[in-house]
Tab-separated table of C-alpha atoms in Angstrom:
chain	number	residue	atom	x	y	z
A	1	MET	CA	46.795	74.004	-8.599
A	2	ILE	CA	48.852	72.548	-11.497
A	3	ARG	CA	52.504	73.400	-11.926
A	4	PHE	CA	55.006	72.339	-14.609
A	5	ASN	CA	58.574	73.261	-13.626
A	6	GLN	CA	61.133	72.954	-16.434
A	7	VAL	CA	59.460	69.811	-17.763
A	8	SER	CA	61.230	68.025	-20.625
A	9	LYS	CA	60.587	64.671	-22.258
A	10	THR	CA	62.643	62.855	-24.878
A	11	PHE	CA	61.705	59.837	-26.965
A	12	ARG	CA	64.526	58.133	-28.885
A	13	ARG	CA	66.678	61.268	-28.977
A	14	THR	CA	63.722	63.425	-30.065
A	15	ARG	CA	62.846	66.104	-27.518
A	16	VAL	CA	59.056	66.248	-27.437
A	17	LEU	CA	58.812	68.655	-24.485
A	18	ASP	CA	61.487	71.286	-23.972
A	19	SER	CA	61.729	73.038	-20.583
A	20	VAL	CA	58.005	73.740	-20.176
A	21	ASP	CA	57.092	76.166	-17.372
A	22	LEU	CA	53.364	76.553	-16.707
A	23	GLU	CA	50.994	77.247	-13.846
A	24	ILE	CA	47.267	76.524	-14.143
A	25	GLY	CA	44.874	77.513	-11.366
A	26	GLN	CA	41.299	76.866	-10.283
A	27	GLY	CA	38.878	78.474	-12.724
A	28	ASP	CA	41.378	78.369	-15.593
A	29	ARG	CA	39.865	76.798	-18.695
A	30	VAL	CA	42.852	76.251	-20.925
A	31	ALA	CA	42.839	75.518	-24.642
A	32	LEU	CA	46.018	73.533	-25.218
A	33	VAL	CA	46.596	73.931	-28.937
A	34	GLY	CA	49.250	73.132	-31.484
A	35	SER	CA	49.803	71.022	-34.564
A	36	ASN	CA	50.192	67.257	-34.450
A	37	GLY	CA	53.501	66.453	-32.777
A	38	ALA	CA	53.649	69.748	-30.877
A	39	GLY	CA	53.728	67.942	-27.527
A	40	LYS	CA	50.128	68.357	-26.305
A	41	THR	CA	49.383	64.713	-25.569
A	42	THR	CA	52.826	64.169	-24.030
A	43	LEU	CA	52.255	67.102	-21.660
A	44	ILE	CA	48.915	65.592	-20.637
A	45	ARG	CA	50.493	62.178	-20.081
A	46	CYS	CA	53.129	63.779	-17.866
A	47	LEU	CA	50.376	65.477	-15.848
A	48	LEU	CA	48.665	62.112	-15.396
A	49	GLY	CA	51.922	60.608	-14.171
A	50	GLU	CA	52.142	58.145	-17.036
A	51	TYR	CA	55.583	59.297	-18.196
A	52	ILE	CA	58.814	59.793	-16.333
A	53	CYS	CA	60.098	63.213	-17.327
A	54	ASP	CA	62.787	65.707	-16.428
A	55	GLY	CA	61.670	68.579	-14.247
A	56	GLU	CA	58.700	68.655	-11.904
A	57	VAL	CA	54.954	68.152	-12.377
A	58	LEU	CA	52.905	69.136	-9.322
A	59	LEU	CA	49.195	69.036	-8.550
A	60	ALA	CA	48.130	70.808	-5.365
A	61	GLY	CA	51.809	70.849	-4.357
A	62	LYS	CA	52.273	67.090	-4.751
A	63	GLU	CA	54.549	65.436	-7.300
A	64	VAL	CA	52.244	63.461	-9.590
A	65	ARG	CA	54.446	60.387	-10.103
A	66	ARG	CA	55.091	59.970	-6.400
A	67	HIS	CA	51.439	60.429	-5.397
A	68	ARG	CA	49.813	59.089	-8.558
A	69	THR	CA	47.033	57.031	-6.961
A	70	GLU	CA	45.927	59.968	-4.822
A	71	ILE	CA	46.299	62.454	-7.684
A	72	LEU	CA	44.245	60.451	-10.168
A	73	LYS	CA	41.279	60.507	-7.793
A	74	ARG	CA	41.178	64.276	-8.338
A	75	VAL	CA	41.483	64.191	-12.139
A	76	GLY	CA	38.790	63.487	-14.726
A	77	PHE	CA	40.385	62.469	-18.020
A	78	VAL	CA	38.880	62.037	-21.495
A	79	PRO	CA	41.437	60.607	-23.967
A	80	GLN	CA	41.392	61.412	-27.674
A	81	ILE	CA	41.602	57.747	-28.681
A	82	PRO	CA	39.370	55.403	-26.653
A	83	PRO	CA	41.327	52.515	-25.122
A	84	PRO	CA	40.633	49.021	-26.582
A	85	LEU	CA	38.990	47.742	-23.399
A	86	LYS	CA	37.141	44.442	-23.650
A	87	MET	CA	35.403	44.671	-20.280
A	88	PRO	CA	31.617	45.200	-20.314
A	89	VAL	CA	30.256	48.716	-19.869
A	90	GLN	CA	28.840	48.000	-16.414
A	91	GLN	CA	32.143	46.596	-15.189
A	92	LEU	CA	34.048	49.575	-16.600
A	93	ILE	CA	31.765	52.093	-14.874
A	94	HIS	CA	31.960	50.318	-11.519
A	95	PHE	CA	35.731	49.913	-11.823
A	96	ALA	CA	36.192	53.620	-12.635
A	97	ALA	CA	33.874	54.641	-9.795
A	98	GLY	CA	35.781	52.419	-7.362
A	99	VAL	CA	39.142	53.913	-8.319
A	100	CYS	CA	37.993	57.435	-7.437
A	101	ASP	CA	35.549	56.549	-4.616
A	102	SER	CA	32.586	57.869	-6.613
A	103	ASP	CA	28.981	56.803	-7.089
A	104	PRO	CA	28.529	54.866	-10.359
A	105	THR	CA	24.926	56.068	-10.644
A	106	ALA	CA	26.264	59.598	-11.207
A	107	MET	CA	28.164	58.315	-14.253
A	108	TYR	CA	24.993	56.697	-15.589
A	109	ARG	CA	23.149	60.019	-15.127
A	110	VAL	CA	25.794	61.968	-17.033
A	111	ALA	CA	25.751	59.398	-19.845
A	112	GLU	CA	21.973	59.810	-20.071
A	113	LYS	CA	22.346	63.595	-20.344
A	114	LEU	CA	24.715	63.003	-23.252
A	115	GLY	CA	22.109	60.825	-24.963
A	116	LEU	CA	23.528	57.408	-24.046
A	117	ASP	CA	21.503	54.908	-22.022
A	118	ALA	CA	24.538	53.139	-20.565
A	119	SER	CA	22.368	50.639	-18.687
A	120	ALA	CA	21.054	49.335	-22.016
A	121	PHE	CA	24.649	48.534	-23.000
A	122	ARG	CA	25.786	47.282	-19.604
A	123	LYS	CA	26.720	43.826	-20.914
A	124	HIS	CA	28.322	45.084	-24.144
A	125	PRO	CA	32.131	45.102	-24.305
A	126	PHE	CA	33.350	48.694	-24.378
A	127	VAL	CA	35.425	47.974	-27.490
A	128	LYS	CA	32.256	47.004	-29.410
A	129	LEU	CA	30.550	50.379	-28.912
A	130	SER	CA	30.438	52.959	-31.706
A	131	GLY	CA	32.868	55.878	-31.672
A	132	GLY	CA	30.204	58.262	-30.388
A	133	GLN	CA	29.062	55.860	-27.685
A	134	LYS	CA	32.638	55.352	-26.469
A	135	GLN	CA	33.196	59.093	-26.320
A	136	LYS	CA	29.982	59.704	-24.382
A	137	LEU	CA	30.807	56.949	-21.896
A	138	LEU	CA	34.347	58.243	-21.318
A	139	ILE	CA	32.998	61.758	-20.758
A	140	ALA	CA	30.384	60.356	-18.349
A	141	ILE	CA	33.094	58.567	-16.374
A	142	ALA	CA	35.202	61.754	-16.213
A	143	LEU	CA	32.382	64.173	-15.339
A	144	GLY	CA	30.341	61.832	-13.175
A	145	ARG	CA	32.923	61.912	-10.406
A	146	ASP	CA	34.047	64.465	-7.848
A	147	CYS	CA	37.165	66.033	-9.330
A	148	ASP	CA	38.798	69.440	-9.367
A	149	VAL	CA	40.895	68.919	-12.505
A	150	LEU	CA	39.450	68.029	-15.927
A	151	VAL	CA	41.778	67.003	-18.741
A	152	MET	CA	40.136	66.435	-22.113
A	153	ASP	CA	41.894	65.531	-25.345
A	154	GLU	CA	39.591	66.465	-28.278
A	155	PRO	CA	36.542	65.746	-26.061
A	156	ALA	CA	33.810	66.537	-28.604
A	157	ALA	CA	35.439	64.948	-31.649
A	158	ASN	CA	32.850	62.147	-32.041
A	159	LEU	CA	29.822	63.860	-30.533
A	160	ASP	CA	26.623	64.800	-32.305
A	161	PRO	CA	25.375	68.391	-31.828
A	162	GLU	CA	22.843	67.418	-29.124
A	163	ALA	CA	25.555	65.678	-27.116
A	164	ARG	CA	27.797	68.710	-27.562
A	165	HIS	CA	25.010	70.878	-26.084
A	166	ALA	CA	24.934	68.580	-23.076
A	167	LEU	CA	28.722	68.579	-22.731
A	168	PHE	CA	28.842	72.382	-22.680
A	169	ASP	CA	26.141	72.435	-20.001
A	170	LEU	CA	28.058	69.918	-17.873
A	171	LEU	CA	31.281	71.898	-18.218
A	172	ALA	CA	29.443	75.086	-17.229
A	173	GLN	CA	28.530	73.451	-13.920
A	174	LYS	CA	32.230	72.914	-13.146
A	175	GLN	CA	33.770	76.014	-14.692
A	176	ASP	CA	34.330	77.950	-11.449
A	177	ASP	CA	35.419	75.053	-9.252
A	178	ALA	CA	37.802	73.102	-11.467
A	179	ALA	CA	40.881	73.634	-13.581
A	180	MET	CA	40.282	72.473	-17.156
A	181	ILE	CA	42.744	71.590	-19.885
A	182	ILE	CA	41.107	71.020	-23.264
A	183	SER	CA	43.535	69.831	-25.918
A	184	SER	CA	42.823	70.397	-29.598
A	185	HIS	CA	44.755	70.894	-32.804
A	186	ARG	CA	42.181	73.544	-33.844
A	187	LEU	CA	41.466	76.582	-31.693
A	188	ASP	CA	38.075	77.218	-33.329
A	189	GLU	CA	36.832	73.887	-31.932
A	190	VAL	CA	37.320	74.988	-28.310
A	191	ALA	CA	37.688	78.786	-28.385
A	192	ALA	CA	34.315	79.545	-26.799
A	193	LEU	CA	34.891	77.073	-23.953
A	194	VAL	CA	38.065	78.605	-22.578
A	195	ASN	CA	39.474	81.718	-20.929
A	196	ARG	CA	43.123	81.003	-21.663
A	197	VAL	CA	45.073	79.742	-24.683
A	198	ILE	CA	48.399	77.911	-24.437
A	199	GLU	CA	50.076	76.968	-27.706
A	200	LEU	CA	52.864	74.440	-28.011
A	201	ASP	CA	55.258	74.187	-30.928
A	202	ARG	CA	58.023	71.587	-31.014
A	203	GLY	CA	57.665	71.044	-27.293
A	204	LYS	CA	57.940	74.694	-26.293
A	205	VAL	CA	55.283	77.129	-25.052
A	206	VAL	CA	55.073	79.780	-27.783
A	207	LEU	CA	51.862	81.463	-26.580
A	208	ASP	CA	50.201	81.811	-23.180
A	209	ASP	CA	47.411	84.345	-23.264
A	210	HIS	CA	44.186	85.005	-21.360
A	211	VAL	CA	41.210	85.613	-23.627
A	212	ALA	CA	37.796	87.241	-23.259
A	213	ASP	CA	35.425	85.060	-21.260
A	214	THR	CA	32.138	86.294	-22.693
A	215	VAL	CA	30.316	83.211	-23.998
A	216	ASP	CA	27.786	81.575	-21.683
A	217	MET	CA	28.350	77.838	-22.054
A	218	ASN	CA	24.648	77.292	-21.341
A	219	SER	CA	23.528	79.609	-24.125
A	220	ILE	CA	21.542	78.425	-27.126
A	221	LEU	CA	21.272	80.408	-30.352
A	222	ALA	CA	18.154	80.253	-32.504
A	223	CYS	CA	19.457	80.162	-36.077
A	224	ARG	CA	17.586	80.707	-39.344
A	225	ILE	CA	19.307	80.234	-42.710
A	226	SER	CA	17.914	81.152	-46.123
A	227	LEU	CA	19.341	79.748	-49.363
A	228	THR	CA	19.328	80.868	-52.972
A	229	ARG	CA	18.189	77.354	-53.949
A	230	PRO	CA	17.570	74.011	-52.247
A	231	ASP	CA	20.601	71.727	-51.995
A	232	SER	CA	20.653	68.076	-50.887
A	233	ALA	CA	24.216	68.144	-49.474
A	234	PHE	CA	23.436	71.232	-47.387
A	235	ALA	CA	20.199	69.615	-46.209
A	236	GLU	CA	22.020	66.493	-45.024
A	237	THR	CA	24.605	68.591	-43.165
A	238	VAL	CA	22.198	70.845	-41.256
A	239	ARG	CA	19.840	67.986	-40.420
A	240	GLU	CA	22.721	66.516	-38.436
A	241	TRP	CA	22.654	69.745	-36.385
A	242	GLY	CA	18.927	69.312	-35.689
A	243	PHE	CA	17.696	71.862	-38.227
A	244	ALA	CA	14.211	71.681	-39.747
A	245	GLU	CA	13.270	72.444	-43.344
A	246	GLU	CA	10.897	75.198	-44.393
A	247	GLN	CA	9.659	76.543	-47.734
A	248	GLY	CA	10.737	73.525	-49.721
A	249	GLY	CA	14.331	73.582	-48.526
A	250	LEU	CA	14.920	77.300	-49.089
A	251	VAL	CA	14.889	78.040	-45.339
A	252	TRP	CA	16.304	76.019	-42.443
A	253	SER	CA	15.954	76.741	-38.726
A	254	GLY	CA	17.342	75.136	-35.599
A	255	PRO	CA	19.341	75.569	-32.378
A	256	VAL	CA	23.107	76.042	-32.080
A	257	ALA	CA	24.900	75.874	-28.743
A	258	GLY	CA	26.588	79.194	-27.983
A	259	PRO	CA	30.070	77.659	-27.655
A	260	ASP	CA	29.534	75.907	-31.000
A	261	ARG	CA	28.812	79.058	-33.009
A	262	LEU	CA	32.305	79.363	-34.517
A	263	ARG	CA	32.352	75.688	-35.458
A	264	PHE	CA	28.886	75.974	-37.016
A	265	LEU	CA	29.831	79.043	-39.037
A	266	GLY	CA	32.855	77.100	-40.272
A	267	VAL	CA	30.496	74.390	-41.520
A	268	LEU	CA	28.320	76.996	-43.249
A	269	SER	CA	31.351	78.499	-44.968
A	270	ARG	CA	31.548	75.362	-47.124
A	271	TYR	CA	28.228	76.399	-48.660
A	272	ALA	CA	28.903	80.134	-48.979
A	273	GLY	CA	27.680	80.228	-52.580
A	274	LEU	CA	24.243	78.976	-51.505
A	275	LEU	CA	23.680	81.337	-48.585
A	276	ASN	CA	21.153	84.117	-48.939
A	277	GLY	CA	20.989	85.101	-45.271
A	278	ILE	CA	21.871	83.970	-41.738
A	279	ASP	CA	20.163	85.101	-38.564
A	280	MET	CA	21.524	83.935	-35.184
A	281	ARG	CA	19.984	85.213	-31.951
A	282	GLU	CA	20.120	84.241	-28.300
A	283	SER	CA	17.277	81.811	-27.712
A	284	VAL	CA	14.619	82.953	-25.251
A	285	GLU	CA	14.209	79.459	-23.880
A	286	ARG	CA	17.198	77.369	-22.897
A	287	LYS	CA	17.233	74.055	-24.733
A	288	VAL	CA	17.936	70.961	-22.666
A	289	ALA	CA	20.160	68.554	-24.568
A	290	GLY	CA	18.926	65.033	-25.055
A	291	GLY	CA	18.733	62.879	-28.119
A	292	GLY	CA	19.389	59.261	-28.879
A	293	ASN	CA	22.452	57.110	-28.930
A	294	ALA	CA	25.174	57.808	-31.439
């Protein structure tokens, strides 16, 4: 589906991409990882046809720069940094839907699943929304359209846990029919979402490996944490994950999305000295993500 043939890109004598050869097919969910400056965003921009580069970038056999308008109708894109758009939310949604011949009501529905009532903000300039609201709206625009390629640059960076639950559920619905590229500078943020890891370093592919695809993106874990003593900082942190207090703050319980388990354990590691026990089990009932606006 996606093919990079000897792709190189240079900015002011600095080679950011160096002879990249990659092929990404339908059903591939790729974690594109690497440190800042490794070339991840530049590779994505080349795929979107935004940069002129050496070599060849093909989507479904078509060169992306030459067929950019047609290609972009097939690609859902979530940028890492929201663009400083001044147009109202309603205008942005209808413009995006018109570009890809999609139904704007589908974008509103996806936004609602993420916990954002976009209709309530329809007259607000996009640039005036909070970071979380911008991220939810951009995800809604990308996932609320018919596309067979999803490109997401740090897609969950500004999302609350409930919205992350919803995002994982939405991605699960597309996982067999689309090719996904999820860019991140930390593998633990996206590891459970993907079945392939591609690492860039100084513009070169240094790792391309398929990984175990064992985590159900719809799964919810019921988690129960016991502490040696109550702690206000810990309480504030786990409340943000939707956890409830028991026994005067000595026990906390709540849901964790299956793909978020590694990230959540990383958060808990900051409080290792307080932990008395952790129990995480597959939830019997699947939790439907909702929640309010960020």
